[in-house]
Amino acid sequence: MSDYLRLESRSSRKQMLPYLPPEVITLILSRLPAKSAVKCTAVCKSWYALIKDPSFISAHLQQAAALQDDYLLLLGLCGSTLRMVYRLYRENDAFEEYKQLLPPFKFGESRVFVICGMCNGLVCLAGFDSDSCSIILWNISIQKQFIFPTPDLPFEGRYKAAIGFGYDSESDDYKVLLIMPPVANEDLTEVWLFSLNRCSWTRLSKVCPKHSCYGFGQVVFLKGALHWPGYLNDDMFTHMILAYDLSAEKFHVLNYPETLKNHVHELCLTKYGESIAVVATGIFEVSGEEQLELWVMKEYGEDSSWMRVLHSTGENGEFVFDSHLFYVLGVRKNGELLLIVRGDRGYDFWLATLDLNCHTPNQQLQCLVGDIDIYASFFGSNVESLVLLDNGEEDTNVK
């Protein structure tokens, strides 16, 4: 392009911009990818103020969610360095790897590290080392992070704490709930709630649950509530789901199917559409084979609506799949299960999808990615957003 044309195009832009109605400019900017919108804050002061306005950030998030151009986030260990690496995959049939990311610099040396939830483009991370506990919100799209002040927690119970993250739509606030189990027989459960709007922790002494929860990092955010697998009245033989409503700031209990209430192994929760599902694993008594079941609560909150949608063994007790189904990570938007299967060698593991609408075992299961780390795997759906743009810090570790 000649210098004359460049000057002419710049002049044309200057003449056009004043004649664009503000609502049109807002609509155009709200449809941009998150990183492009951030770059537009450098165009002029009015755009800077607009894009950093909370109402624009909410409008941009609604547009991104409507596009349904989501990415699946998977966590794993990287080779001999044992460093955590994130992989973003496109939520499509090809399941293409989009990007690899390192965790924020704050957690580079943490020995214990877990994802405590994902919501509206934010990932909540908790890292533990020898003398501290750190919690952080991380926006992958715009490389911003918010490091929480941490409450004064007893060291003995940190590694057993249940941490959940979600969004309170009634107060337009992001909240983190931390449940500390008793560290001695005479101690009580401690419950702490962090509000991003208030930027502070509050100890909830009046709403401490009588039930215990387990599954560090297995929290499910759904219907405005956080959900953990747990035990009824601390009875290790009676399973239930402990839920916490972020708006009402109250605990409540959801019951499992009757056949799982006294299951001998721990149960895992996952989101299934707009409801919740439970994964039950164990050893089949007749053949000694591993088994895996998936139950879905068709009507959220209705105990009678549980339905079993997956059972990995046939009537004779034999495994019906060529590969052993080791663990269910979650459910994709197309209804397929994303899970981990054991390979032919017995110690290798693959990421696979399972089509519940197909009734031929050999066609149901499709392997996607091999050689994954089963003990550092996490699944979650990520959408581009500008949340934290107005109050987060730059993440210097992400390129």
Tab-separated table of C-alpha atoms in Angstrom, residues 10-229:
chain	number	residue	atom	x	y	z
A	10	ARG	CA	-6.197	7.175	8.376
A	11	SER	CA	-7.978	10.375	7.399
A	12	SER	CA	-11.097	8.394	6.500
A	13	ARG	CA	-11.087	6.657	9.860
A	14	LYS	CA	-10.833	9.954	11.691
A	15	GLN	CA	-13.806	11.256	9.746
A	16	MET	CA	-15.891	8.118	10.302
A	17	LEU	CA	-15.408	7.613	14.028
A	18	PRO	CA	-17.287	10.757	15.195
A	19	TYR	CA	-20.340	9.696	13.167
A	20	LEU	CA	-20.613	6.210	14.693
A	21	PRO	CA	-23.272	6.210	17.407
A	22	PRO	CA	-21.853	5.221	20.835
A	23	GLU	CA	-24.118	2.170	21.026
A	24	VAL	CA	-22.695	0.902	17.709
A	25	ILE	CA	-19.120	1.324	18.946
A	26	THR	CA	-20.038	-0.517	22.151
A	27	LEU	CA	-21.595	-3.385	20.192
A	28	ILE	CA	-18.580	-3.728	17.895
A	29	LEU	CA	-16.090	-3.707	20.748
A	30	SER	CA	-18.144	-6.178	22.785
A	31	ARG	CA	-17.864	-8.738	19.971
A	32	LEU	CA	-14.075	-8.624	19.804
A	33	PRO	CA	-11.888	-11.386	21.267
A	34	ALA	CA	-10.758	-10.521	24.793
A	35	LYS	CA	-7.132	-9.740	23.882
A	36	SER	CA	-8.224	-7.537	20.979
A	37	ALA	CA	-10.591	-5.625	23.267
A	38	VAL	CA	-7.734	-5.022	25.711
A	39	LYS	CA	-5.579	-3.613	22.896
A	40	CYS	CA	-8.394	-1.213	22.009
A	41	THR	CA	-8.071	0.469	25.420
A	42	ALA	CA	-4.994	2.215	23.963
A	43	VAL	CA	-6.948	3.829	21.108
A	44	CYS	CA	-8.414	6.737	23.073
A	45	LYS	CA	-9.510	7.710	26.571
A	46	SER	CA	-13.192	7.135	25.882
A	47	TRP	CA	-12.561	3.569	24.690
A	48	TYR	CA	-10.327	2.940	27.694
A	49	ALA	CA	-13.084	4.034	30.065
A	50	LEU	CA	-15.728	2.090	28.135
A	51	ILE	CA	-13.894	-1.246	27.979
A	52	LYS	CA	-12.940	-1.113	31.664
A	53	ASP	CA	-16.491	-0.317	32.744
A	54	PRO	CA	-18.112	-3.239	34.640
A	55	SER	CA	-21.268	-3.068	32.512
A	56	PHE	CA	-19.203	-3.435	29.319
A	57	ILE	CA	-17.274	-6.363	30.824
A	58	SER	CA	-20.601	-8.064	31.560
A	59	ALA	CA	-21.888	-7.351	28.029
A	60	HIS	CA	-18.678	-8.741	26.499
A	61	LEU	CA	-19.027	-11.908	28.594
A	62	GLN	CA	-22.629	-12.386	27.408
A	63	GLN	CA	-21.535	-12.024	23.786
A	64	ALA	CA	-18.697	-14.529	24.254
A	65	ALA	CA	-21.024	-17.044	25.906
A	66	ALA	CA	-23.552	-16.652	23.066
A	67	LEU	CA	-20.883	-17.461	20.468
A	68	GLN	CA	-20.259	-20.815	22.201
A	69	ASP	CA	-16.642	-20.731	21.019
A	70	ASP	CA	-15.445	-22.415	24.197
A	71	TYR	CA	-12.175	-24.091	25.026
A	72	LEU	CA	-11.656	-27.097	27.252
A	73	LEU	CA	-8.934	-26.683	29.840
A	74	LEU	CA	-6.877	-29.714	30.800
A	75	LEU	CA	-4.167	-29.792	33.433
A	76	GLY	CA	-1.212	-32.156	33.526
A	77	LEU	CA	2.391	-32.596	34.594
A	78	CYS	CA	5.199	-31.795	32.183
A	79	GLY	CA	7.870	-34.504	31.878
A	80	SER	CA	10.660	-34.950	34.422
A	81	THR	CA	10.365	-31.342	35.662
A	82	LEU	CA	6.949	-32.148	37.177
A	83	ARG	CA	5.825	-28.633	36.341
A	84	MET	CA	2.149	-28.010	35.814
A	85	VAL	CA	1.098	-27.267	32.244
A	86	TYR	CA	-2.327	-26.248	30.972
A	87	ARG	CA	-3.606	-27.231	27.565
A	88	LEU	CA	-6.546	-25.543	25.907
A	89	TYR	CA	-8.460	-27.634	23.371
A	90	ARG	CA	-11.124	-26.359	21.010
A	91	GLU	CA	-14.592	-27.631	21.842
A	92	ASN	CA	-15.208	-29.224	18.441
A	93	ASP	CA	-15.192	-32.665	16.852
A	94	ALA	CA	-11.507	-32.435	15.924
A	95	PHE	CA	-10.570	-31.591	19.528
A	96	GLU	CA	-7.616	-29.481	18.331
A	97	GLU	CA	-5.037	-28.257	20.812
A	98	TYR	CA	-5.237	-24.467	20.828
A	99	LYS	CA	-2.623	-23.358	23.312
A	100	GLN	CA	-0.307	-24.451	26.139
A	101	LEU	CA	0.052	-22.298	29.233
A	102	LEU	CA	2.198	-22.321	32.338
A	103	PRO	CA	0.531	-21.528	35.672
A	104	PRO	CA	0.942	-18.039	37.160
A	105	PHE	CA	4.383	-17.342	38.572
A	106	LYS	CA	3.091	-17.350	42.146
A	107	PHE	CA	2.727	-21.146	42.032
A	108	GLY	CA	5.888	-22.099	40.191
A	109	GLU	CA	7.391	-23.990	43.128
A	110	SER	CA	4.277	-25.188	44.936
A	111	ARG	CA	4.290	-28.896	45.762
A	112	VAL	CA	0.525	-29.237	46.187
A	113	PHE	CA	-1.527	-27.519	43.524
A	114	VAL	CA	-5.177	-27.776	42.552
A	115	ILE	CA	-7.869	-26.088	40.468
A	116	CYS	CA	-10.818	-25.188	42.676
A	117	GLY	CA	-13.234	-24.132	39.976
A	118	MET	CA	-13.826	-22.251	36.722
A	119	CYS	CA	-16.450	-19.630	36.027
A	120	ASN	CA	-16.921	-16.857	33.445
A	121	GLY	CA	-13.400	-17.137	32.098
A	122	LEU	CA	-11.746	-17.234	35.520
A	123	VAL	CA	-9.791	-20.155	36.958
A	124	CYS	CA	-9.462	-20.438	40.745
A	125	LEU	CA	-6.190	-22.004	41.853
A	126	ALA	CA	-4.904	-23.020	45.280
A	127	GLY	CA	-1.243	-23.673	45.976
A	128	PHE	CA	0.379	-24.985	49.130
A	129	ASP	CA	4.001	-25.099	50.199
A	130	SER	CA	5.822	-25.636	53.492
A	131	ASP	CA	4.694	-22.427	55.196
A	132	SER	CA	1.849	-20.818	53.280
A	133	CYS	CA	-1.442	-21.275	51.483
A	134	SER	CA	-2.153	-19.152	48.416
A	135	ILE	CA	-5.361	-18.747	46.429
A	136	ILE	CA	-5.530	-16.926	43.118
A	137	LEU	CA	-8.003	-16.031	40.372
A	138	TRP	CA	-6.515	-16.251	36.886
A	139	ASN	CA	-7.977	-14.946	33.634
A	140	ILE	CA	-6.225	-16.948	30.914
A	141	SER	CA	-7.557	-14.829	28.044
A	142	ILE	CA	-6.161	-11.473	29.171
A	143	GLN	CA	-3.360	-12.816	31.409
A	144	LYS	CA	-4.579	-11.118	34.560
A	145	GLN	CA	-4.548	-12.512	38.073
A	146	PHE	CA	-5.846	-11.604	41.503
A	147	ILE	CA	-4.016	-12.957	44.556
A	148	PHE	CA	-6.214	-13.412	47.616
A	149	PRO	CA	-5.276	-12.390	51.116
A	150	THR	CA	-5.393	-15.648	53.078
A	151	PRO	CA	-7.176	-16.123	56.400
A	152	ASP	CA	-5.298	-17.366	59.436
A	153	LEU	CA	-5.674	-21.119	58.947
A	154	PRO	CA	-4.261	-23.879	61.166
A	155	PHE	CA	-1.403	-25.570	59.330
A	156	GLU	CA	-2.571	-29.107	60.143
A	157	GLY	CA	-5.774	-28.839	58.137
A	158	ARG	CA	-4.671	-26.899	55.061
A	159	TYR	CA	-4.171	-29.902	52.844
A	160	LYS	CA	-7.664	-31.201	53.682
A	161	ALA	CA	-9.490	-27.916	53.099
A	162	ALA	CA	-12.380	-27.881	50.632
A	163	ILE	CA	-12.238	-24.804	48.404
A	164	GLY	CA	-14.901	-23.778	45.922
A	165	PHE	CA	-15.287	-20.844	43.540
A	166	GLY	CA	-18.364	-19.454	41.827
A	167	TYR	CA	-20.417	-16.440	40.818
A	168	ASP	CA	-23.238	-14.870	42.822
A	169	SER	CA	-25.545	-13.447	40.140
A	170	GLU	CA	-27.784	-11.642	42.636
A	171	SER	CA	-24.963	-9.453	43.962
A	172	ASP	CA	-22.799	-9.609	40.792
A	173	ASP	CA	-19.930	-10.911	42.920
A	174	TYR	CA	-17.337	-13.674	42.640
A	175	LYS	CA	-16.940	-15.685	45.825
A	176	VAL	CA	-14.652	-18.357	47.237
A	177	LEU	CA	-15.747	-20.687	50.037
A	178	LEU	CA	-13.155	-22.433	52.183
A	179	ILE	CA	-14.170	-25.261	54.529
A	180	MET	CA	-11.566	-26.310	57.095
A	181	PRO	CA	-12.137	-29.727	58.710
A	182	PRO	CA	-11.537	-30.137	62.437
A	183	VAL	CA	-7.827	-30.630	63.225
A	184	ALA	CA	-8.601	-32.303	66.551
A	185	ASN	CA	-11.567	-34.144	67.996
A	186	GLU	CA	-12.662	-31.175	70.044
A	187	ASP	CA	-12.383	-28.631	67.216
A	188	LEU	CA	-15.219	-27.456	65.002
A	189	THR	CA	-15.345	-27.064	61.242
A	190	GLU	CA	-14.294	-23.592	60.114
A	191	VAL	CA	-16.010	-21.916	57.142
A	192	TRP	CA	-14.588	-18.816	55.433
A	193	LEU	CA	-16.170	-16.827	52.586
A	194	PHE	CA	-14.276	-14.406	50.353
A	195	SER	CA	-16.102	-11.698	48.385
A	196	LEU	CA	-14.272	-10.111	45.461
A	197	ASN	CA	-16.515	-7.036	45.717
A	198	ARG	CA	-15.585	-6.515	49.366
A	199	CYS	CA	-12.063	-7.883	48.851
A	200	SER	CA	-12.128	-9.553	52.257
A	201	TRP	CA	-12.710	-12.848	54.068
A	202	THR	CA	-15.604	-13.405	56.465
A	203	ARG	CA	-15.723	-16.284	58.932
A	204	LEU	CA	-19.184	-17.860	58.860
A	205	SER	CA	-19.512	-19.115	62.398
A	206	LYS	CA	-23.314	-19.560	62.291
A	207	VAL	CA	-23.566	-21.724	59.178
A	208	CYS	CA	-20.975	-24.440	59.860
A	209	PRO	CA	-22.230	-27.717	58.360
A	210	LYS	CA	-22.818	-30.796	60.492
A	211	HIS	CA	-21.661	-32.915	57.579
A	212	SER	CA	-18.177	-33.478	56.217
A	213	CYS	CA	-17.021	-33.149	52.616
A	214	TYR	CA	-14.074	-34.605	50.770
A	215	GLY	CA	-12.674	-34.487	47.258
A	216	PHE	CA	-10.148	-31.635	47.341
A	217	GLY	CA	-10.521	-29.987	43.933
A	218	GLN	CA	-13.717	-31.900	43.027
A	219	VAL	CA	-16.163	-29.046	43.584
A	220	VAL	CA	-18.949	-28.465	41.035
A	221	PHE	CA	-20.496	-25.014	40.584
A	222	LEU	CA	-24.070	-25.261	39.347
A	223	LYS	CA	-27.352	-23.398	39.831
A	224	GLY	CA	-25.582	-20.714	41.863
A	225	ALA	CA	-24.300	-23.269	44.383
A	226	LEU	CA	-21.054	-25.115	45.117
A	227	HIS	CA	-21.272	-28.907	45.477
A	228	TRP	CA	-18.895	-31.379	47.140
A	229	PRO	CA	-19.144	-35.130	47.719
